[in-house]
Amino acid sequence: MDSNQDPNSEVEMLKKLGLDENTYFLVDIGANLGDKRYARDLIGVVNRAKDCGIHKIMVTGTSAATSTESLRLSRLFPSYLYSTAGIHPHDAKTWDNTTEKLIRELAANEECVAIGECGLDFNRNFSPPETQLEVFEKQVQIACDLKKPLFVHERDASEKTVEILSKYSSRLPPTVIHCFTGTYDEAKKYIDMGLYIGLTGFLWKDKSDNGVRKILQDKLIPLDRLMVETDAPYMYPNARASKLPEKVKKVFTERSLSFLQRYCTFQRNEPCSLPITIEMIAGFMDLKPTDIALKTSFNALKVFGLQS
């Protein structure tokens, strides 16, 4: 969607969807619903997500097991849950020929809409950096071969991430830097490369004067390059944090706070917290939450080919 699109046309779009200007139309591009913390009440988690305005959820695959489970869940909730298939950099050391074959097989299914979560994490190095680099590039190659979007994890590894992605610039499919927590300059580089930025509830604890808050305040990310995600059960958006400016807290609605406070905790975030993240972004950008919700959601529908 064009970030300069007439707001009136967006109102008309909401009406066609059976919504109004006060109702969020949301897509969560990253939730780890295969996590064992949801095993006992997944139906309730999904129903709460629907109740808060989430129309689609992408279930993240981070290993051979979770990628397989992600596809299974997408078939339990067809046209609502979608899957991704990939190996997280923490698990890069598990990669072998069997893993590559499995990722390709999973990705060939129509329910699987992206390759990933894959990438580089030089912050923790749970897998050796040289192994991470090799396994990330193999997954970039798979995405290029299958023409599936890339869902990329990057921590303290922006330079190498850019280096690998640039090698495939002529073939690279749409690529999202998931759960972005980097710097202003890193975000600008990704935007200049034509990539998308995914934001989570991390906003509440961003302390940097050169990080995500400044990126939003300066409107560095065009709205047609922005997506939102919960990364549930992680990245709980703490709406009560003293670090949050009052102008942001004033955007929070009672309805969004109710979902957050009744159903989500630091130990188990849920997709139904997404409205609070939307409102945080809107508060920092001085824009309407409904506008952020609609634009980010249509970006997701377009990039990942989700059925509208």
Short mmCIF file of C-alpha atoms in Angstrom, two decimals:
data_model
loop_
_atom_site.label_atom_id
_atom_site.label_comp_id
_atom_site.label_asym_id
_atom_site.label_seq_id
_atom_site.Cartn_x
_atom_site.Cartn_y
_atom_site.Cartn_z
CA MET A 1 0.00 0.00 0.00
CA ASP A 2 1.30 3.46 -0.89
CA SER A 3 2.24 5.32 2.29
CA ASN A 4 0.78 8.48 0.74
CA GLN A 5 -2.58 6.91 -0.03
CA ASP A 6 -5.64 9.04 0.63
CA PRO A 7 -6.87 8.28 4.18
CA ASN A 8 -10.45 8.42 2.92
CA SER A 9 -9.80 5.44 0.67
CA GLU A 10 -8.59 3.52 3.72
CA VAL A 11 -11.84 4.30 5.51
CA GLU A 12 -13.67 2.89 2.51
CA MET A 13 -11.47 -0.18 2.64
CA LEU A 14 -12.37 -0.71 6.30
CA LYS A 15 -16.06 -0.47 5.44
CA LYS A 16 -15.65 -3.13 2.77
CA LEU A 17 -14.07 -5.36 5.40
CA GLY A 18 -17.05 -4.79 7.69
CA LEU A 19 -14.98 -2.67 10.10
CA ASP A 20 -15.08 0.94 11.28
CA GLU A 21 -12.46 3.60 12.00
CA ASN A 22 -12.17 2.47 15.62
CA THR A 23 -11.55 -1.19 14.84
CA TYR A 24 -8.07 -2.50 14.18
CA PHE A 25 -7.38 -4.73 11.20
CA LEU A 26 -4.24 -6.61 12.27
CA VAL A 27 -1.78 -9.19 10.97
CA ASP A 28 0.78 -10.69 13.35
CA ILE A 29 3.73 -11.70 11.16
CA GLY A 30 5.53 -13.62 13.91
CA ALA A 31 4.19 -15.70 16.80
CA ASN A 32 5.80 -18.86 18.17
CA LEU A 33 2.52 -20.68 18.72
CA GLY A 34 4.25 -24.05 18.62
CA ASP A 35 5.82 -23.22 21.98
CA LYS A 36 4.84 -25.65 24.73
CA ARG A 37 3.44 -22.74 26.75
CA TYR A 38 0.41 -22.77 24.43
CA ALA A 39 -0.11 -26.52 24.38
CA ARG A 40 -3.03 -26.56 26.80
CA ASP A 41 -5.10 -23.64 25.50
CA LEU A 42 -4.13 -22.88 21.91
CA ILE A 43 -7.78 -22.56 20.85
CA GLY A 44 -8.30 -19.90 23.50
CA VAL A 45 -5.15 -18.07 22.37
CA VAL A 46 -6.38 -18.06 18.76
CA ASN A 47 -9.89 -16.95 19.74
CA ARG A 48 -8.51 -14.05 21.79
CA ALA A 49 -6.38 -13.04 18.83
CA LYS A 50 -9.48 -12.94 16.64
CA ASP A 51 -11.41 -10.98 19.26
CA CYS A 52 -8.76 -8.24 19.39
CA GLY A 53 -8.80 -7.73 15.61
CA ILE A 54 -6.06 -10.05 14.34
CA HIS A 55 -7.11 -11.47 10.97
CA LYS A 56 -4.00 -13.54 10.21
CA ILE A 57 -1.07 -14.94 12.20
CA MET A 58 2.19 -16.33 10.87
CA VAL A 59 3.50 -19.13 13.08
CA THR A 60 7.29 -19.00 13.20
CA GLY A 61 9.47 -22.01 12.46
CA THR A 62 12.91 -21.84 14.09
CA SER A 63 14.11 -25.45 13.91
CA ALA A 64 13.27 -28.68 12.11
CA ALA A 65 10.76 -29.56 14.84
CA THR A 66 9.09 -26.14 15.17
CA SER A 67 8.93 -25.65 11.40
CA THR A 68 7.11 -28.98 11.10
CA GLU A 69 4.78 -28.01 13.96
CA SER A 70 4.18 -24.62 12.40
CA LEU A 71 2.85 -26.28 9.25
CA ARG A 72 0.69 -28.65 11.31
CA LEU A 73 -0.89 -25.73 13.19
CA SER A 74 -1.57 -23.87 9.95
CA ARG A 75 -3.64 -26.83 8.83
CA LEU A 76 -5.58 -26.92 12.09
CA PHE A 77 -6.60 -23.29 11.55
CA PRO A 78 -6.71 -22.93 7.76
CA SER A 79 -6.66 -19.42 6.25
CA TYR A 80 -6.01 -17.98 9.71
CA LEU A 81 -2.65 -19.42 10.74
CA TYR A 82 0.21 -19.61 8.23
CA SER A 83 3.60 -21.19 8.67
CA THR A 84 7.26 -20.41 8.07
CA ALA A 85 10.11 -22.89 7.71
CA GLY A 86 13.66 -22.18 8.78
CA ILE A 87 16.55 -22.71 11.15
CA HIS A 88 17.25 -19.97 13.70
CA PRO A 89 20.93 -18.94 14.02
CA HIS A 90 20.97 -20.38 17.55
CA ASP A 91 20.27 -23.79 15.98
CA ALA A 92 22.54 -23.40 12.95
CA LYS A 93 24.84 -26.11 14.31
CA THR A 94 22.04 -28.67 13.79
CA TRP A 95 22.00 -28.10 10.01
CA ASP A 96 22.78 -31.00 7.69
CA ASN A 97 21.59 -32.33 4.33
CA THR A 98 18.49 -33.81 5.94
CA THR A 99 17.60 -30.44 7.42
CA GLU A 100 17.90 -28.71 4.06
CA LYS A 101 15.69 -31.34 2.43
CA LEU A 102 13.06 -30.90 5.16
CA ILE A 103 13.01 -27.10 4.90
CA ARG A 104 12.54 -27.32 1.14
CA GLU A 105 9.74 -29.87 1.55
CA LEU A 106 7.94 -27.80 4.17
CA ALA A 107 8.34 -24.61 2.17
CA ALA A 108 6.78 -26.22 -0.89
CA ASN A 109 3.39 -26.29 0.89
CA GLU A 110 1.02 -23.41 0.18
CA GLU A 111 0.45 -22.82 3.90
CA CYS A 112 4.16 -22.00 4.29
CA VAL A 113 4.61 -18.37 3.33
CA ALA A 114 8.26 -17.63 4.20
CA ILE A 115 11.72 -19.05 4.71
CA GLY A 116 12.89 -18.41 8.25
CA GLU A 117 13.31 -17.54 10.97
CA CYS A 118 16.88 -17.57 9.75
CA GLY A 119 19.78 -15.18 10.03
CA LEU A 120 22.68 -14.23 12.26
CA ASP A 121 23.02 -13.70 16.01
CA PHE A 122 26.50 -12.62 17.09
CA ASN A 123 25.16 -11.44 20.44
CA ARG A 124 24.96 -14.91 21.99
CA ASN A 125 26.72 -17.15 19.46
CA PHE A 126 24.89 -20.30 20.53
CA SER A 127 26.15 -21.62 17.19
CA PRO A 128 29.64 -20.70 15.91
CA PRO A 129 29.59 -17.53 13.74
CA GLU A 130 31.11 -19.32 10.74
CA THR A 131 28.35 -21.97 10.96
CA GLN A 132 25.69 -19.28 11.22
CA LEU A 133 27.02 -17.58 8.09
CA GLU A 134 26.98 -20.81 6.09
CA VAL A 135 23.50 -21.87 7.21
CA PHE A 136 22.01 -18.41 6.70
CA GLU A 137 23.33 -18.24 3.15
CA LYS A 138 21.94 -21.70 2.39
CA GLN A 139 18.49 -20.51 3.49
CA VAL A 140 18.77 -17.33 1.42
CA GLN A 141 19.49 -19.60 -1.54
CA ILE A 142 16.38 -21.67 -0.75
CA ALA A 143 14.24 -18.52 -0.62
CA CYS A 144 15.64 -17.38 -3.96
CA ASP A 145 15.09 -20.81 -5.53
CA LEU A 146 11.50 -21.12 -4.27
CA LYS A 147 10.70 -17.40 -4.58
CA LYS A 148 9.46 -17.35 -0.98
CA PRO A 149 9.90 -14.25 1.23
CA LEU A 150 12.68 -14.26 3.82
CA PHE A 151 12.05 -13.83 7.54
CA VAL A 152 15.38 -12.72 9.01
CA HIS A 153 16.70 -12.63 12.57
CA GLU A 154 19.65 -10.27 13.13
CA ARG A 155 21.38 -9.36 16.40
CA ASP A 156 24.74 -7.57 16.45
CA ALA A 157 25.35 -8.85 12.92
CA SER A 158 24.04 -6.16 10.59
CA GLU A 159 27.19 -5.83 8.50
CA LYS A 160 27.38 -9.53 7.67
CA THR A 161 23.62 -9.74 7.13
CA VAL A 162 23.83 -6.94 4.57
CA GLU A 163 26.84 -8.61 2.95
CA ILE A 164 25.05 -11.91 2.43
CA LEU A 165 21.75 -10.41 1.28
CA SER A 166 23.57 -8.10 -1.14
CA LYS A 167 25.16 -11.11 -2.86
CA TYR A 168 21.67 -12.16 -3.93
CA SER A 169 20.23 -8.71 -4.67
CA SER A 170 19.21 -9.61 -8.22
CA ARG A 171 17.22 -12.64 -7.04
CA LEU A 172 16.30 -11.72 -3.47
CA PRO A 173 12.59 -12.14 -2.67
CA PRO A 174 10.81 -9.70 -0.32
CA THR A 175 12.73 -9.76 2.96
CA VAL A 176 11.67 -8.77 6.48
CA ILE A 177 14.12 -7.97 9.26
CA HIS A 178 12.07 -9.51 12.03
CA CYS A 179 11.85 -8.06 15.55
CA PHE A 180 14.17 -5.18 14.69
CA THR A 181 16.08 -3.81 17.71
CA GLY A 182 19.04 -2.21 15.98
CA THR A 183 20.28 1.31 15.35
CA TYR A 184 19.13 4.19 13.22
CA ASP A 185 21.91 3.66 10.68
CA GLU A 186 21.20 -0.08 10.46
CA ALA A 187 17.52 0.55 9.83
CA LYS A 188 18.34 3.11 7.15
CA LYS A 189 20.61 0.61 5.38
CA TYR A 190 17.89 -2.04 5.37
CA ILE A 191 15.33 0.43 4.07
CA ASP A 192 17.73 1.60 1.34
CA MET A 193 18.09 -2.05 0.31
CA GLY A 194 14.34 -2.32 -0.13
CA LEU A 195 13.79 -4.53 2.92
CA TYR A 196 10.87 -4.48 5.38
CA ILE A 197 11.14 -3.87 9.11
CA GLY A 198 9.16 -5.87 11.68
CA LEU A 199 8.58 -4.25 15.09
CA THR A 200 7.49 -5.81 18.39
CA GLY A 201 6.71 -4.74 21.95
CA PHE A 202 10.47 -4.23 22.45
CA LEU A 203 9.62 -0.55 22.08
CA TRP A 204 8.79 -0.19 25.76
CA LYS A 205 12.34 -0.96 26.88
CA ASP A 206 14.34 0.69 24.11
CA LYS A 207 16.85 2.91 25.95
CA SER A 208 18.96 4.02 23.04
CA ASP A 209 18.84 7.59 21.76
CA ASN A 210 19.76 6.14 18.36
CA GLY A 211 17.39 3.17 18.30
CA VAL A 212 13.83 2.18 17.48
CA ARG A 213 12.12 5.07 19.25
CA LYS A 214 14.12 7.67 17.34
CA ILE A 215 13.56 5.74 14.12
CA LEU A 216 9.82 6.04 14.66
CA GLN A 217 9.86 9.63 15.87
CA ASP A 218 11.82 10.66 12.77
CA LYS A 219 9.55 8.52 10.57
CA LEU A 220 12.60 6.84 9.04
CA ILE A 221 10.61 3.72 8.13
CA PRO A 222 8.06 4.44 5.38
CA LEU A 223 4.71 2.97 6.36
CA ASP A 224 4.77 0.79 3.26
CA ARG A 225 7.91 -0.93 4.66
CA LEU A 226 6.64 -1.53 8.19
CA MET A 227 5.11 -4.68 9.69
CA VAL A 228 4.19 -5.68 13.23
CA GLU A 229 4.52 -8.85 15.26
CA THR A 230 4.31 -10.07 18.83
CA ASP A 231 7.09 -12.69 18.72
CA ALA A 232 4.88 -14.38 21.33
CA PRO A 233 5.52 -15.79 23.89
CA TYR A 234 8.38 -13.26 24.00
CA MET A 235 8.56 -9.44 23.72
CA TYR A 236 5.78 -8.60 26.16
CA PRO A 237 4.87 -4.91 25.58
CA ASN A 238 4.94 -3.44 29.08
CA ALA A 239 2.37 -0.67 28.88
CA ARG A 240 3.02 0.35 32.48
CA ALA A 241 6.75 1.00 32.03
CA SER A 242 7.97 4.28 33.49
CA LYS A 243 10.28 4.58 30.46
CA LEU A 244 7.32 5.14 28.14
CA PRO A 245 6.55 8.82 27.43
CA GLU A 246 3.16 10.04 28.60
CA LYS A 247 2.20 10.98 25.04
CA VAL A 248 2.50 7.29 24.13
CA LYS A 249 0.55 6.07 27.17
CA LYS A 250 -2.28 8.44 26.28
CA VAL A 251 -2.80 6.49 23.05
CA PHE A 252 -3.52 3.22 24.87
CA THR A 253 -7.19 2.25 24.81
CA GLU A 254 -9.02 0.45 27.59
CA ARG A 255 -9.84 -2.40 25.24
CA SER A 256 -6.21 -2.99 24.27
CA LEU A 257 -5.04 -2.73 27.87
CA SER A 258 -7.71 -5.22 28.91
CA PHE A 259 -6.42 -7.89 26.51
CA LEU A 260 -2.85 -7.26 27.60
CA GLN A 261 -3.45 -7.28 31.34
CA ARG A 262 -5.92 -10.18 31.42
CA TYR A 263 -4.15 -12.64 29.17
CA CYS A 264 -0.47 -11.70 28.74
CA THR A 265 2.56 -11.77 31.03
CA PHE A 266 6.34 -11.44 30.74
CA GLN A 267 6.46 -15.24 30.92
CA ARG A 268 3.82 -15.80 28.22
CA ASN A 269 2.95 -13.05 25.81
CA GLU A 270 0.07 -13.70 23.39
CA PRO A 271 -0.89 -12.37 19.95
CA CYS A 272 -3.75 -10.45 21.60
CA SER A 273 -1.14 -7.98 22.90
CA LEU A 274 -0.57 -6.71 19.35
CA PRO A 275 -3.00 -3.75 19.66
CA ILE A 276 -0.79 -2.27 22.40
CA THR A 277 2.27 -2.48 20.15
CA ILE A 278 0.29 -0.78 17.38
CA GLU A 279 -0.65 1.98 19.80
CA MET A 280 2.96 2.37 20.98
CA ILE A 281 4.12 2.81 17.39
CA ALA A 282 1.33 5.29 16.72
CA GLY A 283 2.24 7.25 19.84
CA PHE A 284 5.88 7.59 18.85
CA MET A 285 4.98 8.48 15.24
CA ASP A 286 2.11 10.84 16.14
CA LEU A 287 -0.24 8.92 13.86
CA LYS A 288 -3.56 7.16 14.32
CA PRO A 289 -3.36 3.54 15.51
CA THR A 290 -6.00 2.50 12.97
CA ASP A 291 -3.78 3.90 10.21
CA ILE A 292 -0.72 1.97 11.47
CA ALA A 293 -2.77 -1.21 11.80
CA LEU A 294 -4.25 -1.04 8.32
CA LYS A 295 -1.04 -0.14 6.52
CA THR A 296 1.12 -2.76 8.26
CA SER A 297 -1.50 -5.43 7.72
CA PHE A 298 -1.84 -4.79 4.01
CA ASN A 299 1.96 -4.86 3.72
CA ALA A 300 1.88 -8.33 5.26
CA LEU A 301 -0.98 -9.54 3.06
CA LYS A 302 0.90 -8.35 -0.02
CA VAL A 303 4.39 -9.56 0.83
CA PHE A 304 3.46 -13.00 2.16
CA GLY A 305 0.54 -13.61 -0.19
CA LEU A 306 -1.91 -14.19 2.65
CA GLN A 307 -5.48 -14.72 1.58
CA SER A 308 -7.43 -11.55 2.31
#
